[in-house]
Amino acid sequence: MKIGGFLKASFVDYPGKIASVVFTQGCNLRCSFCHNAILIDTDNTAHGILPEEIFEWLAKRKGMIDSVVVTGGEPTLQPDLKVFIEELKAMSFLVKLDTNGTNPDIIRALLDDELLDFIAMDIKAPLSKYDSIAGTSQLNLSSIRESAEIIKNCDIDYEFRTTFCPELATDDIPCIILDFDLVSNYVVQNCRNSQFEKRLDNKQSLRSLVNEASALSLRGFELG
Ligand code: SF4
């Protein structure tokens, strides 16, 4: 596992649980709004942390930490992700995976092996804009859709989320909902990248999204 960061305690990354957060190094997308850009380059070892260091830290905090969130970068690029999560489960931690959905086979395998307790998938854009917002022309959109279908049909807690970045228009959100046939567990979150803070109309735009989503009779539609 290439690990580029470790947050010891978080109250917001696993709903209702105290979580430690593991940030894997390397991502196959290049989203313009990425707030973890330092984690994109697979070969960046400047902040490298060994899995053993994390296991050792967690072993001393059993009973204080409920869960471990594995996020990125993109965790499903890590060849030993399964082994890493197996170790966390052996230590009796709840495990949440954050993914960009580009590797449906990995997601399916982890779910089949009952190694996850929660899964969150980013949906970057409506299909017509996916390449440009994800920053790559190499994207296999059918893989993204397949991941969404796997997650919608899984029997653990899940969440889809979209970052309302400046490249998205208000009416892109209903398009996402329709493209991915989302009926619940969907969150739209504000863009946190400071270079976009000047976009003061963001919140107002999100409010109109809620109205449009309500018109589509969505349940579980929230502002993040
Ligand atoms: S998928 Fe996530 S980590 Fe990768 S570039 Fe996009 S926002 Fe950054």
GROMACS .gro file of N, CA and C in nm, residues 54-212:
model
  477
   54ILE      N    1   0.043   0.235   1.082
   54ILE     CA    2  -0.099   0.261   1.105
   54ILE      C    3  -0.160   0.150   1.191
   55PHE      N    4  -0.127   0.024   1.158
   55PHE     CA    5  -0.180  -0.087   1.238
   55PHE      C    6  -0.136  -0.074   1.385
   56GLU      N    7  -0.011  -0.036   1.402
   56GLU     CA    8   0.041  -0.023   1.538
   56GLU      C    9  -0.033   0.088   1.614
   57TRP      N   10  -0.057   0.200   1.547
   57TRP     CA   11  -0.127   0.311   1.611
   57TRP      C   12  -0.270   0.270   1.646
   58LEU      N   13  -0.336   0.203   1.548
   58LEU     CA   14  -0.476   0.163   1.570
   58LEU      C   15  -0.488   0.059   1.682
   59ALA      N   16  -0.393  -0.031   1.689
   59ALA     CA   17  -0.399  -0.138   1.790
   59ALA      C   18  -0.404  -0.079   1.931
   60LYS      N   19  -0.342   0.036   1.947
   60LYS     CA   20  -0.340   0.099   2.080
   60LYS      C   21  -0.466   0.182   2.106
   61ARG      N   22  -0.550   0.197   2.004
   61ARG     CA   23  -0.670   0.284   2.020
   61ARG      C   24  -0.800   0.204   2.005
   62LYS      N   25  -0.794   0.074   2.016
   62LYS     CA   26  -0.917  -0.004   2.007
   62LYS      C   27  -1.013   0.042   2.117
   63GLY      N   28  -1.138   0.060   2.082
   63GLY     CA   29  -1.235   0.112   2.178
   63GLY      C   30  -1.247   0.264   2.172
   64MET      N   31  -1.148   0.329   2.116
   64MET     CA   32  -1.155   0.475   2.100
   64MET      C   33  -1.191   0.510   1.955
   65ILE      N   34  -1.136   0.435   1.863
   65ILE     CA   35  -1.163   0.454   1.720
   65ILE      C   36  -1.258   0.342   1.675
   66ASP      N   37  -1.370   0.380   1.611
   66ASP     CA   38  -1.468   0.280   1.567
   66ASP      C   39  -1.436   0.224   1.430
   67SER      N   40  -1.379   0.309   1.346
   67SER     CA   41  -1.377   0.273   1.204
   67SER      C   42  -1.254   0.331   1.135
   68VAL      N   43  -1.228   0.277   1.017
   68VAL     CA   44  -1.119   0.329   0.935
   68VAL      C   45  -1.176   0.359   0.796
   69VAL      N   46  -1.154   0.480   0.750
   69VAL     CA   47  -1.195   0.520   0.615
   69VAL      C   48  -1.072   0.512   0.526
   70VAL      N   49  -1.085   0.436   0.416
   70VAL     CA   50  -0.975   0.426   0.320
   70VAL      C   51  -1.014   0.511   0.200
   71THR      N   52  -0.939   0.618   0.180
   71THR     CA   53  -0.973   0.713   0.075
   71THR      C   54  -0.848   0.745  -0.006
   72GLY      N   55  -0.854   0.849  -0.089
   72GLY     CA   56  -0.737   0.871  -0.172
   72GLY      C   57  -0.714   1.017  -0.202
   73GLY      N   58  -0.647   1.030  -0.321
   73GLY     CA   59  -0.613   0.932  -0.425
   73GLY      C   60  -0.729   0.839  -0.458
   74GLU      N   61  -0.696   0.726  -0.521
   74GLU     CA   62  -0.797   0.626  -0.550
   74GLU      C   63  -0.752   0.492  -0.492
   75PRO      N   64  -0.815   0.448  -0.384
   75PRO     CA   65  -0.768   0.328  -0.314
   75PRO      C   66  -0.769   0.202  -0.400
   76THR      N   67  -0.863   0.192  -0.496
   76THR     CA   68  -0.872   0.065  -0.571
   76THR      C   69  -0.756   0.045  -0.667
   77LEU      N   70  -0.667   0.143  -0.679
   77LEU     CA   71  -0.546   0.124  -0.760
   77LEU      C   72  -0.438   0.048  -0.684
   78GLN      N   73  -0.455   0.034  -0.554
   78GLN     CA   74  -0.352  -0.030  -0.471
   78GLN      C   75  -0.363  -0.182  -0.483
   79PRO      N   76  -0.258  -0.248  -0.529
   79PRO     CA   77  -0.267  -0.394  -0.549
   79PRO      C   78  -0.292  -0.472  -0.421
   80ASP      N   79  -0.249  -0.418  -0.308
   80ASP     CA   80  -0.268  -0.491  -0.182
   80ASP      C   81  -0.377  -0.429  -0.095
   81LEU      N   82  -0.473  -0.364  -0.159
   81LEU     CA   83  -0.584  -0.304  -0.083
   81LEU      C   84  -0.661  -0.409  -0.004
   82LYS      N   85  -0.687  -0.523  -0.067
   82LYS     CA   86  -0.766  -0.626   0.001
   82LYS      C   87  -0.696  -0.675   0.127
   83VAL      N   88  -0.566  -0.698   0.116
   83VAL     CA   89  -0.490  -0.747   0.232
   83VAL      C   90  -0.491  -0.642   0.344
   84PHE      N   91  -0.480  -0.516   0.305
   84PHE     CA   92  -0.481  -0.407   0.402
   84PHE      C   93  -0.615  -0.404   0.476
   85ILE      N   94  -0.723  -0.414   0.401
   85ILE     CA   95  -0.855  -0.409   0.464
   85ILE      C   96  -0.881  -0.534   0.547
   86GLU      N   97  -0.833  -0.648   0.498
   86GLU     CA   98  -0.849  -0.771   0.578
   86GLU      C   99  -0.785  -0.754   0.716
   87GLU      N  100  -0.672  -0.689   0.720
   87GLU     CA  101  -0.605  -0.667   0.849
   87GLU      C  102  -0.689  -0.575   0.939
   88LEU      N  103  -0.748  -0.472   0.879
   88LEU     CA  104  -0.834  -0.382   0.957
   88LEU      C  105  -0.955  -0.458   1.012
   89LYS      N  106  -1.014  -0.543   0.929
   89LYS     CA  107  -1.130  -0.621   0.975
   89LYS      C  108  -1.090  -0.719   1.084
   90ALA      N  109  -0.971  -0.777   1.069
   90ALA     CA  110  -0.923  -0.869   1.173
   90ALA      C  111  -0.905  -0.797   1.306
   91MET      N  112  -0.882  -0.667   1.299
   91MET     CA  113  -0.870  -0.587   1.421
   91MET      C  114  -1.006  -0.536   1.468
   92SER      N  115  -1.112  -0.579   1.399
   92SER     CA  116  -1.252  -0.548   1.437
   92SER      C  117  -1.293  -0.403   1.413
   93PHE      N  118  -1.228  -0.336   1.318
   93PHE     CA  119  -1.272  -0.201   1.283
   93PHE      C  120  -1.377  -0.207   1.172
   94LEU      N  121  -1.474  -0.116   1.179
   94LEU     CA  122  -1.560  -0.093   1.064
   94LEU      C  123  -1.474  -0.030   0.954
   95VAL      N  124  -1.503  -0.062   0.829
   95VAL     CA  125  -1.422  -0.008   0.719
   95VAL      C  126  -1.514   0.060   0.617
   96LYS      N  127  -1.479   0.182   0.583
   96LYS     CA  128  -1.549   0.256   0.476
   96LYS      C  129  -1.449   0.280   0.363
   97LEU      N  130  -1.494   0.256   0.241
   97LEU     CA  131  -1.411   0.282   0.123
   97LEU      C  132  -1.469   0.400   0.047
   98ASP      N  133  -1.382   0.497   0.015
   98ASP     CA  134  -1.417   0.607  -0.075
   98ASP      C  135  -1.354   0.576  -0.210
   99THR      N  136  -1.433   0.584  -0.317
   99THR     CA  137  -1.379   0.548  -0.449
   99THR      C  138  -1.433   0.640  -0.558
  100ASN      N  139  -1.358   0.650  -0.667
  100ASN     CA  140  -1.409   0.724  -0.782
  100ASN      C  141  -1.481   0.631  -0.880
  101GLY      N  142  -1.491   0.505  -0.847
  101GLY     CA  143  -1.573   0.413  -0.925
  101GLY      C  144  -1.513   0.363  -1.054
  102THR      N  145  -1.383   0.381  -1.074
  102THR     CA  146  -1.323   0.341  -1.201
  102THR      C  147  -1.286   0.191  -1.205
  103ASN      N  148  -1.293   0.124  -1.092
  103ASN     CA  149  -1.254  -0.018  -1.088
  103ASN      C  150  -1.365  -0.105  -1.030
  104PRO      N  151  -1.469  -0.130  -1.110
  104PRO     CA  152  -1.584  -0.205  -1.057
  104PRO      C  153  -1.548  -0.346  -1.009
  105ASP      N  154  -1.450  -0.409  -1.073
  105ASP     CA  155  -1.416  -0.547  -1.033
  105ASP      C  156  -1.359  -0.550  -0.890
  106ILE      N  157  -1.280  -0.448  -0.856
  106ILE     CA  158  -1.225  -0.442  -0.721
  106ILE      C  159  -1.337  -0.417  -0.620
  107ILE      N  160  -1.426  -0.326  -0.653
  107ILE     CA  161  -1.539  -0.297  -0.564
  107ILE      C  162  -1.622  -0.422  -0.541
  108ARG      N  163  -1.653  -0.492  -0.650
  108ARG     CA  164  -1.734  -0.612  -0.639
  108ARG      C  165  -1.664  -0.717  -0.552
  109ALA      N  166  -1.536  -0.734  -0.572
  109ALA     CA  167  -1.462  -0.836  -0.495
  109ALA      C  168  -1.461  -0.802  -0.346
  110LEU      N  169  -1.441  -0.677  -0.313
  110LEU     CA  170  -1.439  -0.638  -0.171
  110LEU      C  171  -1.577  -0.658  -0.108
  111LEU      N  172  -1.682  -0.627  -0.183
  111LEU     CA  173  -1.817  -0.648  -0.131
  111LEU      C  174  -1.847  -0.797  -0.119
  112ASP      N  175  -1.810  -0.874  -0.219
  112ASP     CA  176  -1.835  -1.019  -0.214
  112ASP      C  177  -1.767  -1.083  -0.094
  113ASP      N  178  -1.650  -1.032  -0.061
  113ASP     CA  179  -1.575  -1.088   0.053
  113ASP      C  180  -1.616  -1.026   0.187
  114GLU      N  181  -1.719  -0.943   0.183
  114GLU     CA  182  -1.774  -0.881   0.305
  114GLU      C  183  -1.667  -0.807   0.385
  115LEU      N  184  -1.585  -0.732   0.310
  115LEU     CA  185  -1.476  -0.659   0.376
  115LEU      C  186  -1.510  -0.512   0.401
  116LEU      N  187  -1.627  -0.468   0.353
  116LEU     CA  188  -1.664  -0.328   0.368
  116LEU      C  189  -1.792  -0.315   0.450
  117ASP      N  190  -1.800  -0.204   0.524
  117ASP     CA  191  -1.922  -0.173   0.600
  117ASP      C  192  -1.994  -0.052   0.542
  118PHE      N  193  -1.921   0.026   0.465
  118PHE     CA  194  -1.978   0.148   0.405
  118PHE      C  195  -1.896   0.177   0.280
  119ILE      N  196  -1.963   0.220   0.174
  119ILE     CA  197  -1.890   0.258   0.053
  119ILE      C  198  -1.947   0.390   0.000
  120ALA      N  199  -1.858   0.480  -0.035
  120ALA     CA  200  -1.899   0.609  -0.092
  120ALA      C  201  -1.832   0.625  -0.228
  121MET      N  202  -1.912   0.660  -0.326
  121MET     CA  203  -1.857   0.677  -0.462
  121MET      C  204  -1.883   0.819  -0.511
  122ASP      N  205  -1.778   0.882  -0.562
  122ASP     CA  206  -1.792   1.013  -0.625
  122ASP      C  207  -1.850   0.996  -0.765
  123ILE      N  208  -1.950   1.075  -0.795
  123ILE     CA  209  -1.997   1.086  -0.933
  123ILE      C  210  -1.963   1.227  -0.977
  124LYS      N  211  -1.872   1.238  -1.070
  124LYS     CA  212  -1.812   1.367  -1.101
  124LYS      C  213  -1.901   1.459  -1.182
  125ALA      N  214  -1.984   1.401  -1.267
  125ALA     CA  215  -2.053   1.483  -1.367
  125ALA      C  216  -2.157   1.399  -1.439
  126PRO      N  217  -2.245   1.463  -1.515
  126PRO     CA  218  -2.327   1.384  -1.607
  126PRO      C  219  -2.236   1.317  -1.710
  127LEU      N  220  -2.284   1.210  -1.770
  127LEU     CA  221  -2.197   1.133  -1.860
  127LEU      C  222  -2.139   1.220  -1.972
  128SER      N  223  -2.217   1.315  -2.020
  128SER     CA  224  -2.171   1.398  -2.132
  128SER      C  225  -2.052   1.486  -2.096
  129LYS      N  226  -2.032   1.512  -1.967
  129LYS     CA  227  -1.922   1.600  -1.924
  129LYS      C  228  -1.815   1.526  -1.845
  130TYR      N  229  -1.830   1.395  -1.832
  130TYR     CA  230  -1.744   1.323  -1.737
  130TYR      C  231  -1.596   1.338  -1.769
  131ASP      N  232  -1.560   1.316  -1.895
  131ASP     CA  233  -1.419   1.323  -1.933
  131ASP      C  234  -1.356   1.457  -1.897
  132SER      N  235  -1.427   1.564  -1.930
  132SER     CA  236  -1.366   1.696  -1.909
  132SER      C  237  -1.354   1.728  -1.761
  133ILE      N  238  -1.453   1.691  -1.681
  133ILE     CA  239  -1.446   1.726  -1.539
  133ILE      C  240  -1.351   1.632  -1.464
  134ALA      N  241  -1.344   1.505  -1.507
  134ALA     CA  242  -1.249   1.413  -1.444
  134ALA      C  243  -1.107   1.431  -1.498
  135GLY      N  244  -1.091   1.514  -1.599
  135GLY     CA  245  -0.958   1.551  -1.646
  135GLY      C  246  -0.884   1.444  -1.722
  136THR      N  247  -0.957   1.352  -1.785
  136THR     CA  248  -0.889   1.248  -1.863
  136THR      C  249  -0.977   1.203  -1.978
  137SER      N  250  -0.914   1.172  -2.090
  137SER     CA  251  -0.990   1.118  -2.203
  137SER      C  252  -0.982   0.966  -2.204
  138GLN      N  253  -0.914   0.908  -2.103
  138GLN     CA  254  -0.893   0.763  -2.099
  138GLN      C  255  -1.004   0.690  -2.022
  139LEU      N  256  -1.105   0.762  -1.984
  139LEU     CA  257  -1.204   0.708  -1.893
  139LEU      C  258  -1.297   0.607  -1.961
  140ASN      N  259  -1.324   0.498  -1.892
  140ASN     CA  260  -1.421   0.401  -1.938
  140ASN      C  261  -1.553   0.428  -1.865
  141LEU      N  262  -1.642   0.497  -1.932
  141LEU     CA  263  -1.765   0.538  -1.865
  141LEU      C  264  -1.853   0.419  -1.826
  142SER      N  265  -1.842   0.309  -1.900
  142SER     CA  266  -1.923   0.193  -1.862
  142SER      C  267  -1.875   0.136  -1.729
  143SER      N  268  -1.746   0.152  -1.697
  143SER     CA  269  -1.696   0.107  -1.566
  143SER      C  270  -1.755   0.192  -1.454
  144ILE      N  271  -1.764   0.321  -1.478
  144ILE     CA  272  -1.822   0.411  -1.377
  144ILE      C  273  -1.969   0.373  -1.352
  145ARG      N  274  -2.040   0.350  -1.459
  145ARG     CA  275  -2.181   0.313  -1.445
  145ARG      C  276  -2.195   0.177  -1.379
  146GLU      N  277  -2.105   0.085  -1.413
  146GLU     CA  278  -2.110  -0.049  -1.352
  146GLU      C  279  -2.087  -0.040  -1.202
  147SER      N  280  -1.990   0.043  -1.161
  147SER     CA  281  -1.964   0.059  -1.017
  147SER      C  282  -2.088   0.112  -0.947
  148ALA      N  283  -2.152   0.211  -1.008
  148ALA     CA  284  -2.272   0.267  -0.946
  148ALA      C  285  -2.381   0.160  -0.930
  149GLU      N  286  -2.395   0.076  -1.031
  149GLU     CA  287  -2.496  -0.030  -1.021
  149GLU      C  288  -2.463  -0.130  -0.911
  150ILE      N  289  -2.334  -0.167  -0.903
  150ILE     CA  290  -2.292  -0.261  -0.797
  150ILE      C  291  -2.325  -0.202  -0.660
  151ILE      N  292  -2.294  -0.075  -0.643
  151ILE     CA  293  -2.314  -0.012  -0.512
  151ILE      C  294  -2.463   0.001  -0.481
  152LYS      N  295  -2.541   0.039  -0.579
  152LYS     CA  296  -2.685   0.052  -0.554
  152LYS      C  297  -2.747  -0.080  -0.510
  153ASN      N  298  -2.688  -0.189  -0.555
  153ASN     CA  299  -2.745  -0.321  -0.524
  153ASN      C  300  -2.674  -0.393  -0.411
  154CYS      N  301  -2.583  -0.324  -0.343
  154CYS     CA  302  -2.511  -0.391  -0.234
  154CYS      C  303  -2.596  -0.385  -0.107
  155ASP      N  304  -2.559  -0.464  -0.008
  155ASP     CA  305  -2.641  -0.467   0.114
  155ASP      C  306  -2.569  -0.404   0.232
  156ILE      N  307  -2.481  -0.309   0.205
  156ILE     CA  308  -2.419  -0.230   0.311
  156ILE      C  309  -2.459  -0.083   0.292
  157ASP      N  310  -2.427   0.001   0.390
  157ASP     CA  311  -2.455   0.143   0.376
  157ASP      C  312  -2.372   0.201   0.261
  158TYR      N  313  -2.432   0.291   0.185
  158TYR     CA  314  -2.358   0.352   0.074
  158TYR      C  315  -2.403   0.496   0.052
  159GLU      N  316  -2.320   0.566  -0.024
  159GLU     CA  317  -2.351   0.705  -0.055
  159GLU      C  318  -2.287   0.741  -0.188
  160PHE      N  319  -2.361   0.814  -0.269
  160PHE     CA  320  -2.304   0.877  -0.389
  160PHE      C  321  -2.292   1.026  -0.361
  161ARG      N  322  -2.189   1.087  -0.416
  161ARG     CA  323  -2.173   1.229  -0.390
  161ARG      C  324  -2.110   1.299  -0.511
  162THR      N  325  -2.153   1.420  -0.528
  162THR     CA  326  -2.100   1.504  -0.635
  162THR      C  327  -2.047   1.633  -0.574
  163THR      N  328  -1.927   1.672  -0.613
  163THR     CA  329  -1.874   1.802  -0.574
  163THR      C  330  -1.920   1.904  -0.676
  164PHE      N  331  -1.992   2.005  -0.626
  164PHE     CA  332  -2.047   2.105  -0.717
  164PHE      C  333  -1.938   2.205  -0.755
  165CYS      N  334  -1.854   2.160  -0.849
  165CYS     CA  335  -1.739   2.241  -0.891
  165CYS      C  336  -1.785   2.346  -0.993
  166PRO      N  337  -1.703   2.446  -1.018
  166PRO     CA  338  -1.744   2.554  -1.108
  166PRO      C  339  -1.778   2.508  -1.250
  167GLU      N  340  -1.723   2.394  -1.292
  167GLU     CA  341  -1.753   2.347  -1.428
  167GLU      C  342  -1.893   2.289  -1.440
  168LEU      N  343  -1.957   2.263  -1.326
  168LEU     CA  344  -2.092   2.208  -1.331
  168LEU      C  345  -2.195   2.320  -1.330
  169ALA      N  346  -2.299   2.301  -1.406
  169ALA     CA  347  -2.412   2.394  -1.403
  169ALA      C  348  -2.522   2.333  -1.317
  170THR      N  349  -2.610   2.418  -1.272
  170THR     CA  350  -2.715   2.370  -1.183
  170THR      C  351  -2.794   2.255  -1.245
  171ASP      N  352  -2.823   2.266  -1.373
  171ASP     CA  353  -2.906   2.159  -1.432
  171ASP      C  354  -2.828   2.033  -1.465
  172ASP      N  355  -2.696   2.032  -1.434
  172ASP     CA  356  -2.621   1.906  -1.448
  172ASP      C  357  -2.659   1.806  -1.339
  173ILE      N  358  -2.703   1.856  -1.226
  173ILE     CA  359  -2.733   1.763  -1.115
  173ILE      C  360  -2.852   1.673  -1.149
  174PRO      N  361  -2.964   1.728  -1.196
  174PRO     CA  362  -3.071   1.637  -1.240
  174PRO      C  363  -3.024   1.541  -1.350
  175CYS      N  364  -2.933   1.587  -1.436
  175CYS     CA  365  -2.880   1.497  -1.541
  175CYS      C  366  -2.803   1.381  -1.479
  176ILE      N  367  -2.721   1.410  -1.376
  176ILE     CA  368  -2.649   1.304  -1.306
  176ILE      C  369  -2.747   1.204  -1.247
  177ILE      N  370  -2.850   1.258  -1.183
  177ILE     CA  371  -2.949   1.171  -1.119
  177ILE      C  372  -3.014   1.078  -1.221
  178LEU      N  373  -3.043   1.133  -1.337
  178LEU     CA  374  -3.106   1.051  -1.441
  178LEU      C  375  -3.005   0.958  -1.507
  179ASP      N  376  -2.884   1.006  -1.536
  179ASP     CA  377  -2.782   0.922  -1.601
  179ASP      C  378  -2.750   0.798  -1.518
  180PHE      N  379  -2.745   0.817  -1.384
  180PHE     CA  380  -2.704   0.707  -1.298
  180PHE      C  381  -2.823   0.645  -1.223
  181ASP      N  382  -2.941   0.690  -1.258
  181ASP     CA  383  -3.063   0.635  -1.200
  181ASP      C  384  -3.054   0.632  -1.047
  182LEU      N  385  -3.021   0.748  -0.991
  182LEU     CA  386  -3.007   0.759  -0.846
  182LEU      C  387  -3.144   0.787  -0.786
  183VAL      N  388  -3.180   0.711  -0.685
  183VAL     CA  389  -3.309   0.735  -0.620
  183VAL      C  390  -3.294   0.771  -0.473
  184SER      N  391  -3.175   0.753  -0.418
  184SER     CA  392  -3.155   0.785  -0.276
  184SER      C  393  -3.005   0.791  -0.249
  185ASN      N  394  -2.972   0.829  -0.124
  185ASN     CA  395  -2.832   0.826  -0.077
  185ASN      C  396  -2.740   0.909  -0.166
  186TYR      N  397  -2.788   1.025  -0.207
  186TYR     CA  398  -2.709   1.111  -0.296
  186TYR      C  399  -2.688   1.246  -0.229
  187VAL      N  400  -2.562   1.288  -0.225
  187VAL     CA  401  -2.524   1.414  -0.161
  187VAL      C  402  -2.452   1.502  -0.261
  188VAL      N  403  -2.488   1.629  -0.265
  188VAL     CA  404  -2.412   1.728  -0.342
  188VAL      C  405  -2.336   1.813  -0.244
  189GLN      N  406  -2.203   1.820  -0.262
  189GLN     CA  407  -2.123   1.894  -0.165
  189GLN      C  408  -2.058   2.015  -0.230
  190ASN      N  409  -2.037   2.116  -0.148
  190ASN     CA  410  -1.969   2.235  -0.197
  190ASN      C  411  -1.826   2.205  -0.235
  191CYS      N  412  -1.774   2.279  -0.332
  191CYS     CA  413  -1.635   2.266  -0.371
  191CYS      C  414  -1.548   2.332  -0.266
  192ARG      N  415  -1.452   2.257  -0.211
  192ARG     CA  416  -1.370   2.311  -0.103
  192ARG      C  417  -1.240   2.372  -0.150
  193ASN      N  418  -1.207   2.353  -0.277
  193ASN     CA  419  -1.080   2.404  -0.327
  193ASN      C  420  -1.077   2.556  -0.316
  194SER      N  421  -0.982   2.609  -0.241
  194SER     CA  422  -0.982   2.751  -0.209
  194SER      C  423  -0.974   2.840  -0.333
  195GLN      N  424  -0.918   2.789  -0.443
  195GLN     CA  425  -0.906   2.873  -0.560
  195GLN      C  426  -1.043   2.906  -0.620
  196PHE      N  427  -1.146   2.833  -0.573
  196PHE     CA  428  -1.280   2.860  -0.625
  196PHE      C  429  -1.368   2.931  -0.524
  197GLU      N  430  -1.310   2.978  -0.415
  197GLU     CA  431  -1.391   3.042  -0.313
  197GLU      C  432  -1.462   3.167  -0.363
  198LYS      N  433  -1.406   3.225  -0.467
  198LYS     CA  434  -1.468   3.346  -0.520
  198LYS      C  435  -1.606   3.319  -0.578
  199ARG      N  436  -1.640   3.195  -0.599
  199ARG     CA  437  -1.771   3.164  -0.656
  199ARG      C  438  -1.878   3.174  -0.547
  200LEU      N  439  -1.923   3.294  -0.525
  200LEU     CA  440  -2.013   3.320  -0.413
  200LEU      C  441  -2.154   3.272  -0.439
  201ASP      N  442  -2.188   3.244  -0.564
  201ASP     CA  443  -2.325   3.202  -0.591
  201ASP      C  444  -2.345   3.052  -0.570
  202ASN      N  445  -2.238   2.985  -0.528
  202ASN     CA  446  -2.244   2.840  -0.517
  202ASN      C  447  -2.360   2.792  -0.429
  203LYS      N  448  -2.372   2.855  -0.311
  203LYS     CA  449  -2.473   2.809  -0.217
  203LYS      C  450  -2.613   2.828  -0.276
  204GLN      N  451  -2.633   2.943  -0.339
  204GLN     CA  452  -2.763   2.968  -0.397
  204GLN      C  453  -2.794   2.865  -0.506
  205SER      N  454  -2.691   2.832  -0.583
  205SER     CA  455  -2.712   2.733  -0.687
  205SER      C  456  -2.752   2.599  -0.627
  206LEU      N  457  -2.686   2.565  -0.515
  206LEU     CA  458  -2.719   2.438  -0.452
  206LEU      C  459  -2.863   2.437  -0.403
  207ARG      N  460  -2.912   2.552  -0.357
  207ARG     CA  461  -3.050   2.555  -0.310
  207ARG      C  462  -3.146   2.525  -0.426
  208SER      N  463  -3.116   2.579  -0.541
  208SER     CA  464  -3.205   2.550  -0.653
  208SER      C  465  -3.195   2.404  -0.696
  209LEU      N  466  -3.077   2.343  -0.670
  209LEU     CA  467  -3.064   2.199  -0.700
  209LEU      C  468  -3.159   2.118  -0.615
  210VAL      N  469  -3.170   2.156  -0.489
  210VAL     CA  470  -3.259   2.083  -0.399
  210VAL      C  471  -3.402   2.090  -0.452
  211ASN      N  472  -3.440   2.207  -0.498
  211ASN     CA  473  -3.575   2.220  -0.551
  211ASN      C  474  -3.595   2.130  -0.672
  212GLU      N  475  -3.493   2.128  -0.760
  212GLU     CA  476  -3.506   2.043  -0.879
  212GLU      C  477  -3.509   1.896  -0.842
   0.00000   0.00000   0.00000
